[in-house]
mmCIF file of C-alpha atoms and ligand atoms in Angstrom:
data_model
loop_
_atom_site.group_PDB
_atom_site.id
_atom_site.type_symbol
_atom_site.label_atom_id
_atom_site.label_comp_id
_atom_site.label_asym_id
_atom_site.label_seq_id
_atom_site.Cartn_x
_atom_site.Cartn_y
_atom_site.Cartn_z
ATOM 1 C CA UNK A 1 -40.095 40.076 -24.323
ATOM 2 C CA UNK A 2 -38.797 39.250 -20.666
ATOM 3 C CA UNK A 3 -42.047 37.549 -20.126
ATOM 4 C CA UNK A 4 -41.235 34.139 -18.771
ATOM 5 C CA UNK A 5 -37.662 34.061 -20.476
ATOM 6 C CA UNK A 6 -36.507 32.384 -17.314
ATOM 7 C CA UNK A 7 -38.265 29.710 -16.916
ATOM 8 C CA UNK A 8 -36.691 26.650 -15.985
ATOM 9 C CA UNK A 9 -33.672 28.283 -15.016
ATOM 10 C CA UNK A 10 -32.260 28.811 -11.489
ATOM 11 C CA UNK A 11 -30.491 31.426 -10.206
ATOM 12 C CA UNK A 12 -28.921 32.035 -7.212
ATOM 13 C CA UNK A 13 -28.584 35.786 -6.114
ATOM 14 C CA UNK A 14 -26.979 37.152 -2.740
ATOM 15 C CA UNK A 15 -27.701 40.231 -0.639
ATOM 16 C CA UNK A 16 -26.376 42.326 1.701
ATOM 17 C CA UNK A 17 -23.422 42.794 4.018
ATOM 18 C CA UNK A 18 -21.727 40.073 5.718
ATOM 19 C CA UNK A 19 -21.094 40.398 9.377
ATOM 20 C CA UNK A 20 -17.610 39.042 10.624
ATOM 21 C CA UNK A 21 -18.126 38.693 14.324
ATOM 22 C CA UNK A 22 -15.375 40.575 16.969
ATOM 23 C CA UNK A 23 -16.827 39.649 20.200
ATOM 24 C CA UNK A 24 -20.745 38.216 21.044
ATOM 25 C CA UNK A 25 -21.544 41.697 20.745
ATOM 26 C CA UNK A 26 -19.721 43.101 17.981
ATOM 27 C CA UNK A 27 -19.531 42.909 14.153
ATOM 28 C CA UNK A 28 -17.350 44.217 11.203
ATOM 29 C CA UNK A 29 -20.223 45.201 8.658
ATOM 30 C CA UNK A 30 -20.913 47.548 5.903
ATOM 31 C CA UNK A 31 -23.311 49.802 4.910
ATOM 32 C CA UNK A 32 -25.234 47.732 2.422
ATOM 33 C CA UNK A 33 -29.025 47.195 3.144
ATOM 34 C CA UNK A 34 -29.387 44.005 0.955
ATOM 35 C CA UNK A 35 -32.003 46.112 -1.674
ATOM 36 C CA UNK A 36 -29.615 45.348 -4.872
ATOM 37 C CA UNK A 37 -29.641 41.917 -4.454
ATOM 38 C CA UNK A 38 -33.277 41.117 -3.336
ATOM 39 C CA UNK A 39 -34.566 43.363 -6.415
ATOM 40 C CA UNK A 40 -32.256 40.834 -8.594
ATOM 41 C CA UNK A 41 -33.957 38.246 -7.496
ATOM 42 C CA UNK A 42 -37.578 39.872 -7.248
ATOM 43 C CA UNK A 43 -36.913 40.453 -11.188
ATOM 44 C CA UNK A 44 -35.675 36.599 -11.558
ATOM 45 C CA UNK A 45 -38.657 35.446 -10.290
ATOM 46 C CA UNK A 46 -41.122 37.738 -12.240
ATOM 47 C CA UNK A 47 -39.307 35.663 -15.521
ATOM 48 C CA UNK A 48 -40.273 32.819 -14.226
ATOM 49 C CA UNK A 49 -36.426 31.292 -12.577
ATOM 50 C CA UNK A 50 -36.828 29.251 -9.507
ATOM 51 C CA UNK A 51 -34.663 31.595 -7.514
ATOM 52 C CA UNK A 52 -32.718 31.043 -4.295
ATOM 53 C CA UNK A 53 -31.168 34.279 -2.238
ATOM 54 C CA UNK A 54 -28.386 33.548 -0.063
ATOM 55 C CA UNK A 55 -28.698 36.816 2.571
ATOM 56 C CA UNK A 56 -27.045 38.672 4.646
ATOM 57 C CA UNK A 57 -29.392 41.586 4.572
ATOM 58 C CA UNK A 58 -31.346 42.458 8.251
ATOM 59 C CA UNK A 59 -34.727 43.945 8.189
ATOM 60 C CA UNK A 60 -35.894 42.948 4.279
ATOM 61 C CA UNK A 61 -38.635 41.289 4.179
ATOM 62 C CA UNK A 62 -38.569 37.909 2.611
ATOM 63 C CA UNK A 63 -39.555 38.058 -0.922
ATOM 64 C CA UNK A 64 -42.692 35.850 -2.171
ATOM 65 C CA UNK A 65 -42.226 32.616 -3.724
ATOM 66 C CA UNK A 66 -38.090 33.070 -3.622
ATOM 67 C CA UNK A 67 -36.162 30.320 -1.747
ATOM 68 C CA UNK A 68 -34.126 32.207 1.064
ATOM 69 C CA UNK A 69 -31.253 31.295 2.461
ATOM 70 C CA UNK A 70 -29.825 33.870 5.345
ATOM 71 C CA UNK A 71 -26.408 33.784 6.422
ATOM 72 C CA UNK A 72 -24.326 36.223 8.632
ATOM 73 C CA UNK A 73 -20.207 35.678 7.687
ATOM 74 C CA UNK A 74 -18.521 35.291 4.144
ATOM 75 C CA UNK A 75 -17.865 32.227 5.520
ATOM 76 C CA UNK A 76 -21.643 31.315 5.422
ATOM 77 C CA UNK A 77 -22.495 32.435 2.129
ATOM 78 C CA UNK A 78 -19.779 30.729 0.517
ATOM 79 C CA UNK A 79 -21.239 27.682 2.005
ATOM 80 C CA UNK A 80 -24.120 28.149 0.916
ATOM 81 C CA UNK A 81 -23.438 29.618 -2.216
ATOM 82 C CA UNK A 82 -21.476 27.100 -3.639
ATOM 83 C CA UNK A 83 -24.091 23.843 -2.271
ATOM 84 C CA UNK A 84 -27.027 26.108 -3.940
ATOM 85 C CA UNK A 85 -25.097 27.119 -7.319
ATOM 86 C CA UNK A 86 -24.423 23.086 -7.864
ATOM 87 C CA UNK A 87 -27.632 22.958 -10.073
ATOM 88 C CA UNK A 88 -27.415 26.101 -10.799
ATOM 89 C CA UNK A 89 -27.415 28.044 -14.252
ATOM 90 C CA UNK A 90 -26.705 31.617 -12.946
ATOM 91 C CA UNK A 91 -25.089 33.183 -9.665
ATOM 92 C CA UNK A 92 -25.177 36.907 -9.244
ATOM 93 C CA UNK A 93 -23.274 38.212 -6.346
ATOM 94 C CA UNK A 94 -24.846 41.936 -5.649
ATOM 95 C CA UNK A 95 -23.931 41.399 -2.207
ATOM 96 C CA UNK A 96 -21.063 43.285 0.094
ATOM 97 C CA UNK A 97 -18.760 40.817 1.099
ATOM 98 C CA UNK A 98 -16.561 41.569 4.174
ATOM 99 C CA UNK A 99 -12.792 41.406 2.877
ATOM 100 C CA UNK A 100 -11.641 40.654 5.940
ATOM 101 C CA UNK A 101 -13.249 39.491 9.285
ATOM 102 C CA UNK A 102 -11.410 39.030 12.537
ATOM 103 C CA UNK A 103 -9.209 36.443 12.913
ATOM 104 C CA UNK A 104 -10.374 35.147 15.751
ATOM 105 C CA UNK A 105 -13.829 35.836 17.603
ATOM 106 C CA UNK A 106 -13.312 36.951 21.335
ATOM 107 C CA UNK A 107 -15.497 34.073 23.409
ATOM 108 C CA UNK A 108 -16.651 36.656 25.705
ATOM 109 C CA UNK A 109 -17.556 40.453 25.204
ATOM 110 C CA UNK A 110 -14.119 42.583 24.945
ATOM 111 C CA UNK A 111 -13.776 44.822 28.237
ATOM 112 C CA UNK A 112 -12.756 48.422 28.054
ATOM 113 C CA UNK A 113 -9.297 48.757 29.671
ATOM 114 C CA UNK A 114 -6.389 50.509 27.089
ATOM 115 C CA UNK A 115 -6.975 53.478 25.261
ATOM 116 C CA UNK A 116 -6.043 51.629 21.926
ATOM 117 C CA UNK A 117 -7.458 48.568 20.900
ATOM 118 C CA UNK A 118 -6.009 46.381 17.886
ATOM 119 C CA UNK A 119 -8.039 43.396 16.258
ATOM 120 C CA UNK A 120 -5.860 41.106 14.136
ATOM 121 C CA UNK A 121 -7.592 40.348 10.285
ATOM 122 C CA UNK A 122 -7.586 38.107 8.200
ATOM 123 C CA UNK A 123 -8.941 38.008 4.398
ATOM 124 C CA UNK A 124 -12.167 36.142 4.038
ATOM 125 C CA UNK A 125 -12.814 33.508 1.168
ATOM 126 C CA UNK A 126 -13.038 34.871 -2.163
ATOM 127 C CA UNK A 127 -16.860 33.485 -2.940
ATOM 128 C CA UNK A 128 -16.829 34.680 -6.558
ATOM 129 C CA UNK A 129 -13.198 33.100 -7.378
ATOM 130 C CA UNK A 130 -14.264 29.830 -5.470
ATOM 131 C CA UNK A 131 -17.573 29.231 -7.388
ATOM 132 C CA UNK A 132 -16.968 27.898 -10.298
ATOM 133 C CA UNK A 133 -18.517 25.661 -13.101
ATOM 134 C CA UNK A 134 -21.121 25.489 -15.805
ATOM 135 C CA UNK A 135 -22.627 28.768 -14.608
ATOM 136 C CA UNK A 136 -23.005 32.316 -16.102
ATOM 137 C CA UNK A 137 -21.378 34.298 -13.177
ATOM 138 C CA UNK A 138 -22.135 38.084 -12.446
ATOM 139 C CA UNK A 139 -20.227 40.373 -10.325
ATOM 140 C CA UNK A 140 -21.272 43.475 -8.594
ATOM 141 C CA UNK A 141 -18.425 46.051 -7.568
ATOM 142 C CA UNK A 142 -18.840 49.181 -5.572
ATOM 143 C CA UNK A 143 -16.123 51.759 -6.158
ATOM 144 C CA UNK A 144 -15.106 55.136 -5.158
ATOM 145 C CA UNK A 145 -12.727 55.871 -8.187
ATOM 146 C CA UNK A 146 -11.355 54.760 -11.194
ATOM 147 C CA UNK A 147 -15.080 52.647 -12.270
ATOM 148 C CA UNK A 148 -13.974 51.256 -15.446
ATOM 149 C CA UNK A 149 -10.479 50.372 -14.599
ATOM 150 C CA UNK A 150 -10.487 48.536 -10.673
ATOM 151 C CA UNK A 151 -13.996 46.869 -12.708
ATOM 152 C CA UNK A 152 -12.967 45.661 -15.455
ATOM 153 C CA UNK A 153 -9.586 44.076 -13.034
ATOM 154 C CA UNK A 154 -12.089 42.271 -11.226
ATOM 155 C CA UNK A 155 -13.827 40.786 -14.392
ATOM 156 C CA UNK A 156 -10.422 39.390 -15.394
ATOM 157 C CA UNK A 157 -9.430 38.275 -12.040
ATOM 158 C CA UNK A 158 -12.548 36.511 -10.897
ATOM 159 C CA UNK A 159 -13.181 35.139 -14.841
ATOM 160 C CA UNK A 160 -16.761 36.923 -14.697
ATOM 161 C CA UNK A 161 -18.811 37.271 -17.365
ATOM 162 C CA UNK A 162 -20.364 40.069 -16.604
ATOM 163 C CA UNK A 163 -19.875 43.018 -13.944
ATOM 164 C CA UNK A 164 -22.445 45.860 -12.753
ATOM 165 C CA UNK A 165 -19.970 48.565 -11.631
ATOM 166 C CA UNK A 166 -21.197 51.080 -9.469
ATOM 167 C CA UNK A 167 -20.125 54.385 -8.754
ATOM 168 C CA UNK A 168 -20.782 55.114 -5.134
ATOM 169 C CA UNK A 169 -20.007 58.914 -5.210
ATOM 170 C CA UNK A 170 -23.382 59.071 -7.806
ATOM 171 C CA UNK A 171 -26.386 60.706 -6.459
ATOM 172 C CA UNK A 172 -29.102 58.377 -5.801
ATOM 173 C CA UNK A 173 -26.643 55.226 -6.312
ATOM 174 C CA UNK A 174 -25.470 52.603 -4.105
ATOM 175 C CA UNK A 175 -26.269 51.108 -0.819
ATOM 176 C CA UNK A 176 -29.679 51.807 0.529
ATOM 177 C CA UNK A 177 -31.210 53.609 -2.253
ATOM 178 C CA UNK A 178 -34.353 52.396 -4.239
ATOM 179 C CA UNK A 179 -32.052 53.444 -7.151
ATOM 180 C CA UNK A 180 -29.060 52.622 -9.188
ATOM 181 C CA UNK A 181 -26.202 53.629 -11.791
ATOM 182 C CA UNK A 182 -24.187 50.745 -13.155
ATOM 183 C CA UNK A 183 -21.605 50.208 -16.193
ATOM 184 C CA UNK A 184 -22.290 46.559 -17.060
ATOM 185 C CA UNK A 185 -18.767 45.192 -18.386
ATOM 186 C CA UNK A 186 -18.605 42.073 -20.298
ATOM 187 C CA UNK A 187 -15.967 39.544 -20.379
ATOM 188 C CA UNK A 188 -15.328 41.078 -23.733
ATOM 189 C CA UNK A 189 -14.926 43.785 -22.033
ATOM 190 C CA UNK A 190 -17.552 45.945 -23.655
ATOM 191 C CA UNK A 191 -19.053 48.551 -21.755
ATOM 192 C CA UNK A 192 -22.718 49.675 -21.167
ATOM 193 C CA UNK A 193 -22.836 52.575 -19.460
ATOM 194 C CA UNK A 194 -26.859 52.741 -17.970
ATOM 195 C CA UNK A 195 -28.779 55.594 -16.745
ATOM 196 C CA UNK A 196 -29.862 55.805 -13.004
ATOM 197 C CA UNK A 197 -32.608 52.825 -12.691
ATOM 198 C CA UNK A 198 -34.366 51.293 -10.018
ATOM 199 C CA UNK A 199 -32.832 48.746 -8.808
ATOM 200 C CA UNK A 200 -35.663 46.139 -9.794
ATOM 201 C CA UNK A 201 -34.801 47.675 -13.468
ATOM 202 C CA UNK A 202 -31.067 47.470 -13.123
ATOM 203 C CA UNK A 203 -31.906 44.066 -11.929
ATOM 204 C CA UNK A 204 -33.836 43.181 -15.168
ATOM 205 C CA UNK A 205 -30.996 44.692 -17.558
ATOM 206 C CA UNK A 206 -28.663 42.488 -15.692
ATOM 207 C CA UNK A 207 -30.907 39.953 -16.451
ATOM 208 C CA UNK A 208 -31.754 40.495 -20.120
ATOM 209 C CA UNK A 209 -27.506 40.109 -20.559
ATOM 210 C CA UNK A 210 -27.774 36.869 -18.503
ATOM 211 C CA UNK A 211 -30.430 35.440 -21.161
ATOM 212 C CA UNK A 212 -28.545 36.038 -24.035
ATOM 213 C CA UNK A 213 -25.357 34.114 -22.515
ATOM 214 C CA UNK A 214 -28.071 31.056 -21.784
ATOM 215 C CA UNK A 215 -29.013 31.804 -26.100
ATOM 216 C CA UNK A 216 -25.838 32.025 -27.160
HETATM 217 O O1 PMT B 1 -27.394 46.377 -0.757
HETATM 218 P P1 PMT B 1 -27.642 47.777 -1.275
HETATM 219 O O2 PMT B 1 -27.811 48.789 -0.147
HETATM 220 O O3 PMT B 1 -28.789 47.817 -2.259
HETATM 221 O O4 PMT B 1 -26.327 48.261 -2.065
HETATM 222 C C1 PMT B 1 -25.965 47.612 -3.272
HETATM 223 C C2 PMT B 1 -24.441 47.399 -3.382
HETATM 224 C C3 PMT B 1 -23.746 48.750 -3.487
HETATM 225 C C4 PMT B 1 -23.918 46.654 -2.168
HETATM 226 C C5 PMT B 1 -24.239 46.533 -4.650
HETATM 227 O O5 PMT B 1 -24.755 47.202 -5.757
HETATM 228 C C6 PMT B 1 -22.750 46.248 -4.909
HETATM 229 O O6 PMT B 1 -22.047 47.002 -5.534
HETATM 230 N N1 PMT B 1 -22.271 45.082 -4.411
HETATM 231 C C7 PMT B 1 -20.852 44.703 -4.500
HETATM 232 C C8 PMT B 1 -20.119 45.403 -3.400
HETATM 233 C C9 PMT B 1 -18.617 45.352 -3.531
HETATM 234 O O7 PMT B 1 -17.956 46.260 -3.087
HETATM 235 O O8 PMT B 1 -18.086 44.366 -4.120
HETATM 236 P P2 PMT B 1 -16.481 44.132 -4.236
HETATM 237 O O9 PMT B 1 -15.903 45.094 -5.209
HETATM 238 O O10 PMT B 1 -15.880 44.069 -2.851
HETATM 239 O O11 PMT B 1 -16.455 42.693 -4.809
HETATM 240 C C10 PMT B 1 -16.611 42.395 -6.188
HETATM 241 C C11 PMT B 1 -17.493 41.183 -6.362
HETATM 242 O O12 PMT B 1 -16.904 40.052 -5.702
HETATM 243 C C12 PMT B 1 -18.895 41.337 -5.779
HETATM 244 O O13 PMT B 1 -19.803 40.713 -6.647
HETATM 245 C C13 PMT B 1 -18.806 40.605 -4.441
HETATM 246 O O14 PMT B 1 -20.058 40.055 -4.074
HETATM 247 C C14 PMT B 1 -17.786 39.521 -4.742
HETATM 248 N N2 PMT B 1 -16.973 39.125 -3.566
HETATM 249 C C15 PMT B 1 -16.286 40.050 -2.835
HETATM 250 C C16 PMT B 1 -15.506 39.645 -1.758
HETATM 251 C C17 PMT B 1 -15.448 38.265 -1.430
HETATM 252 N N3 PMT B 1 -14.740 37.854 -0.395
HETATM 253 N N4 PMT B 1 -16.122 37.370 -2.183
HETATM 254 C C18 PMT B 1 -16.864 37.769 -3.249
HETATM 255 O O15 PMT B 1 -17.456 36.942 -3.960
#
């Protein structure tokens, strides 16, 4: 049973969407509401892991007896992601990391003047390819086409060992639903196609896969 299988372990989890600041007033966000992740670690802490959750998410409440961390950039949570998964036995990254963020923040609030308005980019840290070590690592990753394929490319590039692909397109899955519909991948590359779950279940499955890589 999943009944305290976790115990002694700790896992770090993030949430949400990462803001990248344009001005003191603006943001480059994305639509996720941070429910994924803080259902991860909900379930994590229900087996008994001492559980941190590094979040972006605005508006959750924080969940009992989980250590929380917020952060607003990629920037942030990398920081804080890779000081928290030092003792760490599991990171699982459900959250919506900005790609790329501004590359530089106005000082003072931009003023409406031109009719077109460019903001220069540049790519954020990779937080999943920079944490590394003696860690099972998890990747979420939210697509619009081709699931299996652009998945399992991130499983090989990032050296996961295991992904929860969702579809985004899927009725009732995604950001800001109670409810989910993920293709776990393995490093193997073996593929588990679930049913739509709640996201505290999804969480849990996710979970069950993360055990037996602590077994085997
Ligand atoms: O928060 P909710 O409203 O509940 O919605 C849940 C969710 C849709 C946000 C979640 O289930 C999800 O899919 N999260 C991953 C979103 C995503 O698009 O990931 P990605 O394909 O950009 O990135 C792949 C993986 O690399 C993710 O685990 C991501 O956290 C990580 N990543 C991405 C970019 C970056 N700079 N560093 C990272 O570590």
């Amino acid at each position: 049973g999943r009944n305290g299988d976790l115990k002694g372990r700790t896992i770090v989890v993030s949430a949400g969407g990462t803001a990248e600041p344009i001005d003191p007033v603006r943001v480059i966000t994305n639509h996720s509401s941070g429910k994924m992740g803080y259902a991860v670690a909900e379930a994590a802490r229900d087996r008994g892991a001492r559980v941190v959750l590094v979040s972006a998410a605005k508006g959750l409440p924080n969940p009992p007896l989980v250590d929380v961390v917020p952060v607003s950039t990629a920037q942030q949570m990398c920081d804080a992601v890779l000081a928290r998964t030092e003792d760490a036995d599991a990171l699982i990254m459900a959250a919506a990391v900005a790609d790329y963020r501004p590359l530089s923040a106005a000082d003072q609030k931009i003023k409406k003047t031109d009719d077109d308005l460019s903001i220069a980019l540049a790519k954020t840290v990779d937080i999943l390819a920079t944490a590394r070590g003696d860690f099972v690592r998890v990747g979420f990753a939210a697509e619009s086409e081709n699931l299996v394929e652009n998945a399992r490319a991130k499983v090989a590039s990032k050296s996961l060992d295991l992904i929860a692909a969702n579809d985004i397109t899927s009725e009732g899955s995604g950001f800001g639903t109670d409810t989910n519909r993920v293709t776990l991948i393995d490093r193997d590359m073996n593929i588990d196609e679930l049913p739509l779950l709640t996201k505290y279940e999804v969480g849990n499955r996710i979970l069950d896969r993360v055990v037996q890589m602590f077994r085997a």
